[in-house]
CSV table of C-alpha atoms (C1' of nucleotides) in Angstrom, one decimal:
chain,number,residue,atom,x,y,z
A,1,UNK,CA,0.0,0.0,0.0
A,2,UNK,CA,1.1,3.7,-1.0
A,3,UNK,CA,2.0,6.5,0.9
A,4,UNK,CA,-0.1,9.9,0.4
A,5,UNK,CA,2.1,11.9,-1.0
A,6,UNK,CA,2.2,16.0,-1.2
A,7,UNK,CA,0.0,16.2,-4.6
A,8,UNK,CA,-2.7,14.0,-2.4
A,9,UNK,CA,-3.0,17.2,-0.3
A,10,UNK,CA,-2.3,19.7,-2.6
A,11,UNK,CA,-5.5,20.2,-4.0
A,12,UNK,CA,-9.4,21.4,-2.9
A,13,UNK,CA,-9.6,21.0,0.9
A,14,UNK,CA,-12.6,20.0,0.6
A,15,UNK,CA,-11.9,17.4,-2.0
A,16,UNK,CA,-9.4,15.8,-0.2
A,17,UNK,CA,-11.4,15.8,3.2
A,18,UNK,CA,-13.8,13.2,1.0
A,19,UNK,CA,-10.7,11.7,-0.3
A,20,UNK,CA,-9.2,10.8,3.1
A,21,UNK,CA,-12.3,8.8,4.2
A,22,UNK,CA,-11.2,4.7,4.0
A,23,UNK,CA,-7.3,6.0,4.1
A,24,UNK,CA,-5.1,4.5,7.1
A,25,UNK,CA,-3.6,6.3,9.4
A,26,UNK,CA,-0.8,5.1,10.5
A,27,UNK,CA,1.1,5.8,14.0
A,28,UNK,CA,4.1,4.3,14.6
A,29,UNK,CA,5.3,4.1,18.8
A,30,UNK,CA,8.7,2.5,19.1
A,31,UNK,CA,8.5,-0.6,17.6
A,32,UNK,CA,4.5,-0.9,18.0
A,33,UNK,CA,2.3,0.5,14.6
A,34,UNK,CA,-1.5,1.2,14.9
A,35,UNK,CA,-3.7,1.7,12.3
A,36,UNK,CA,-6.6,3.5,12.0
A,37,UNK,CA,-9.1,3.7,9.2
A,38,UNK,CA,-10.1,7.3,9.1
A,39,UNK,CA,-13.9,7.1,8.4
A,40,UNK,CA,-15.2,10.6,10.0
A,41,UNK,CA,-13.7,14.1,8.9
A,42,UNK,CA,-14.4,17.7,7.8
A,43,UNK,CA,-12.8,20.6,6.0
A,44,UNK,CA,-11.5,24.0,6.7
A,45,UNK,CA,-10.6,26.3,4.4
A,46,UNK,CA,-9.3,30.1,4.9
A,47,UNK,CA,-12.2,32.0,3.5
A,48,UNK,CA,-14.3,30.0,5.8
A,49,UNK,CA,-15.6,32.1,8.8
A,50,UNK,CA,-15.6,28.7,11.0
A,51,UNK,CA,-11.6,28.1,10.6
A,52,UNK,CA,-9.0,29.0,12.5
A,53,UNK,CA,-7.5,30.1,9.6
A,54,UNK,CA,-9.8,32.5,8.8
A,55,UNK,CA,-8.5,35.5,10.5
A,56,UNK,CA,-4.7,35.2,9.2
A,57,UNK,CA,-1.8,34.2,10.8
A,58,UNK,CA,-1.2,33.7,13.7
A,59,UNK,CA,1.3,31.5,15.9
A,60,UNK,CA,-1.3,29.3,16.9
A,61,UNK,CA,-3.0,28.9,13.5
A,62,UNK,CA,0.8,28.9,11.7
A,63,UNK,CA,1.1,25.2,10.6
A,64,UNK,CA,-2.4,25.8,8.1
A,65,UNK,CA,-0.6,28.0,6.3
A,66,UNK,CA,2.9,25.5,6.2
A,67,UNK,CA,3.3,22.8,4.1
A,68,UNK,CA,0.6,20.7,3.0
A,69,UNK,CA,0.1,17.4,4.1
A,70,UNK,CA,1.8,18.5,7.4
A,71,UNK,CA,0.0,18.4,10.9
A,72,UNK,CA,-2.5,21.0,12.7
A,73,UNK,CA,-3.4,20.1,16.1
A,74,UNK,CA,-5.1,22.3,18.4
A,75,UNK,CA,-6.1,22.3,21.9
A,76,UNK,CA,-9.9,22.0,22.7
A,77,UNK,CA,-11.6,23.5,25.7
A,78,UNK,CA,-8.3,23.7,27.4
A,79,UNK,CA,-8.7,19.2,27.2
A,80,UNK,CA,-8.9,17.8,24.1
A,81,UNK,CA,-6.4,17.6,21.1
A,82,UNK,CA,-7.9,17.8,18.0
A,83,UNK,CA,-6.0,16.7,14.6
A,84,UNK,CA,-5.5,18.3,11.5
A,85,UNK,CA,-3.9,17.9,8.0
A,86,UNK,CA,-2.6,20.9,6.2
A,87,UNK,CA,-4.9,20.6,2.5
A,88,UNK,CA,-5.2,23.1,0.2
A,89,UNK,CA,-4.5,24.1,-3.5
A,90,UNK,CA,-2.3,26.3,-4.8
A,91,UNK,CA,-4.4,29.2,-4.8
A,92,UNK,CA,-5.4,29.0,-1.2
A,93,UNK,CA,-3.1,30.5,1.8
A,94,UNK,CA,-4.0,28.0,4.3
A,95,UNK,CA,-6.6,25.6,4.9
A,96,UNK,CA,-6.9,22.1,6.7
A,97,UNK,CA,-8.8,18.8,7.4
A,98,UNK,CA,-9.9,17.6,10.6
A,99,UNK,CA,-10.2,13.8,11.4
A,100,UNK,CA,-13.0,13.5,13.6
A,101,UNK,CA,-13.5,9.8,13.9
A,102,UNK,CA,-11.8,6.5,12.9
A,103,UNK,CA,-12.0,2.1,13.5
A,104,UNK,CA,-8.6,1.4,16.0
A,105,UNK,CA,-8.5,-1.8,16.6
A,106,UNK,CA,-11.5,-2.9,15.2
A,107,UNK,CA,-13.5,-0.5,17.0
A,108,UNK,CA,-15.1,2.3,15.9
A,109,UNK,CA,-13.5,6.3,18.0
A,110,UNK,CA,-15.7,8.7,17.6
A,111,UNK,CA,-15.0,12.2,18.1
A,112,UNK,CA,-11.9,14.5,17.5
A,113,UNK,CA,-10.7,14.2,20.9
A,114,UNK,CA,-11.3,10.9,21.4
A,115,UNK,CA,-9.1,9.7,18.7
A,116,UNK,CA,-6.3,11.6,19.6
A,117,UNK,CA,-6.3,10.0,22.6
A,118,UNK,CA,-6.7,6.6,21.0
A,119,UNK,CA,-3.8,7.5,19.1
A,120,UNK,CA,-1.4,9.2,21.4
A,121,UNK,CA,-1.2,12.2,18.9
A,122,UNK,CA,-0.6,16.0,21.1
A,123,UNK,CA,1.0,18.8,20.6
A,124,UNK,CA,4.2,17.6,20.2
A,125,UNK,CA,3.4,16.5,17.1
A,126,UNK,CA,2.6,20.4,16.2
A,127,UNK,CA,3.7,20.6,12.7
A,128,UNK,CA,5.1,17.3,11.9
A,129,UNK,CA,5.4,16.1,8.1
A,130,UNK,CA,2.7,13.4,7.5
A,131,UNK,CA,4.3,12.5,3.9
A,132,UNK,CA,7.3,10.8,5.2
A,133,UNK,CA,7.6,7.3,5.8
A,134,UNK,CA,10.3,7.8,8.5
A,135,UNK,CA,7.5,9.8,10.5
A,136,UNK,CA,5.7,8.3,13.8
A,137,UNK,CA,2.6,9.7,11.8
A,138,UNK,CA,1.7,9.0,8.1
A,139,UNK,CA,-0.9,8.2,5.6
A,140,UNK,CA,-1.7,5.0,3.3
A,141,UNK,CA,-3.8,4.9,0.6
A,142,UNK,CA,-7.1,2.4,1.1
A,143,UNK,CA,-9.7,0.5,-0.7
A,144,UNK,CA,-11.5,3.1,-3.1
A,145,UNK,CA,-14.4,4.4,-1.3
A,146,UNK,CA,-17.7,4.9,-3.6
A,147,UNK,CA,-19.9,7.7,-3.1
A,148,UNK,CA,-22.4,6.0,-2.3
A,149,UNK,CA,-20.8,4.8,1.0
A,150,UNK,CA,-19.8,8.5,2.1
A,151,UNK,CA,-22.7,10.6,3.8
A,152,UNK,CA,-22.2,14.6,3.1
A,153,UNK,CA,-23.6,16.1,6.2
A,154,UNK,CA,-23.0,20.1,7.6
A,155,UNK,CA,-19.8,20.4,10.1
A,156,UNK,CA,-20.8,19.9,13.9
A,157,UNK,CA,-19.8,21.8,17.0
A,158,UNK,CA,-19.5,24.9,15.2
A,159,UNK,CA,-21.3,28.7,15.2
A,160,UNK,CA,-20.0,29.9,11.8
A,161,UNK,CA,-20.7,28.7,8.8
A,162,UNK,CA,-23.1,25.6,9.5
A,163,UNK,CA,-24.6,25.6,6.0
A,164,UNK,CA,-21.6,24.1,4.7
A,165,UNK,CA,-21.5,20.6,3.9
A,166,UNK,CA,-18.1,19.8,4.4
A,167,UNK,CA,-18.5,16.9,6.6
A,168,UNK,CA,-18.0,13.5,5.2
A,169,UNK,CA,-18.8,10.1,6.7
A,170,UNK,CA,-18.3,6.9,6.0
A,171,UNK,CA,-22.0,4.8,5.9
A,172,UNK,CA,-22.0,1.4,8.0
B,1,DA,C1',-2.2,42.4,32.1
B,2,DA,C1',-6.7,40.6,31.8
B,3,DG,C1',-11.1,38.8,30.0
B,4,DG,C1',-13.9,36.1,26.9
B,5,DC,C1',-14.4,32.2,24.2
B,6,DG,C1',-14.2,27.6,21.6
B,7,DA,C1',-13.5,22.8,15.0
B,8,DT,C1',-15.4,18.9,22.8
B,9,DT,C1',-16.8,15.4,25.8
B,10,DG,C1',-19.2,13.0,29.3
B,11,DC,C1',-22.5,13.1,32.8
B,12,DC,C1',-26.9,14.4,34.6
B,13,DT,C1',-31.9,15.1,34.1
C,1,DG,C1',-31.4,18.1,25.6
C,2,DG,C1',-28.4,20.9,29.0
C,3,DC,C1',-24.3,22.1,31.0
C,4,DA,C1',-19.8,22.0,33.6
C,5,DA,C1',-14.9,21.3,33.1
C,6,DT,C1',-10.7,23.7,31.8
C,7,DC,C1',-6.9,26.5,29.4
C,8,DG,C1',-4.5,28.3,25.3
C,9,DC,C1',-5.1,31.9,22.2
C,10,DC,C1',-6.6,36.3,20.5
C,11,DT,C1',-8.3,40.9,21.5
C,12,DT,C1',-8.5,44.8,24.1
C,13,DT,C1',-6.8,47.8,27.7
DNA sequence: AAGGCGATTGCCT
DNA sequence: GGCAATCGCCTTT
């Protein structure tokens, strides 16, 4: 299986958010590798009143307008991490994808939080290039996933922007 | 220097 | 369905 490579990321946000759905993620502890089938995410882009991106840059916000296929991760009501990857296309100064839910061990993580947890991922990982196979963090390609098998739904948790739908799911 | 708020979660009713 | 927990970041003084 393939490695996503920069061009994977270099393109529509909002593309590639439907793109990543059936995609492994792939985290690498020591010796120990666990792989997660992304199934849940939704896209950010910079002239989008609901990203963090939205108002410029900042040194929080920094990584979104970095490299693409590189990691965002914010805190979350001061307790939650919440992971990102840097997507955009040329034209576009920043922009990102948050992975909101994913099958770890044959289970099924929901939530943004919860699967960072599942996944040890924090703020150390601030930044860090996802198209790398030396990473602890990277992405494989997965079994094509139809369109009929992703739901299109508007973001949750959000106050901006909730018309958008930029949330993609994967059926069960 | 300080205040307000949020791309959340889990527990309570 | 409602709300408390909790803190980094941005804005305003």
């Amino acid at each position: 299986m393939k490695i996503l490579s920069k061009d994977f990321f270099q393109r529509d946000t909002v593309q590639v958010a439907r793109d990543l759905i059936g995609k492994k993620l792939i985290r690498k502890i020591n010796n120990q590798i666990i792989t997660c089938i992304i199934t849940e995410t939704e896209a950010y882009t910079h002239d989008d009143p609901a990203s963090h991106c939205y108002i410029g840059k900042t040194q929080r916000n920094i990584a979104m307008f970095g490299p693409v296929g590189h990691a965002y991760i914010y805190i979350s009501y001061g307790i939650h991490f919440c992971f990102n990857i840097v997507s955009r296309d040329l034209q576009s100064p920043a922009g990102g994808v948050l992975i909101r839910a994913g099958i770890v061990d044959n289970q099924i993580i929901t939530g943004p939080g919860n699967l960072t947890k599942a996944l040890s991922i924090n703020k150390s990982h601030y930044g860090l290039n996802l198209i790398d196979e030396s990473s602890e963090i990277y992405i494989l390609d997965g079994l094509q996933v139809e369109n009929s098998q992703v739901q299109i739904t508007p973001r949750i948790g959000i106050s901006k922007a909730k018309d958008k739908p930029w949330r993609f799911l994967l059926k069960k």
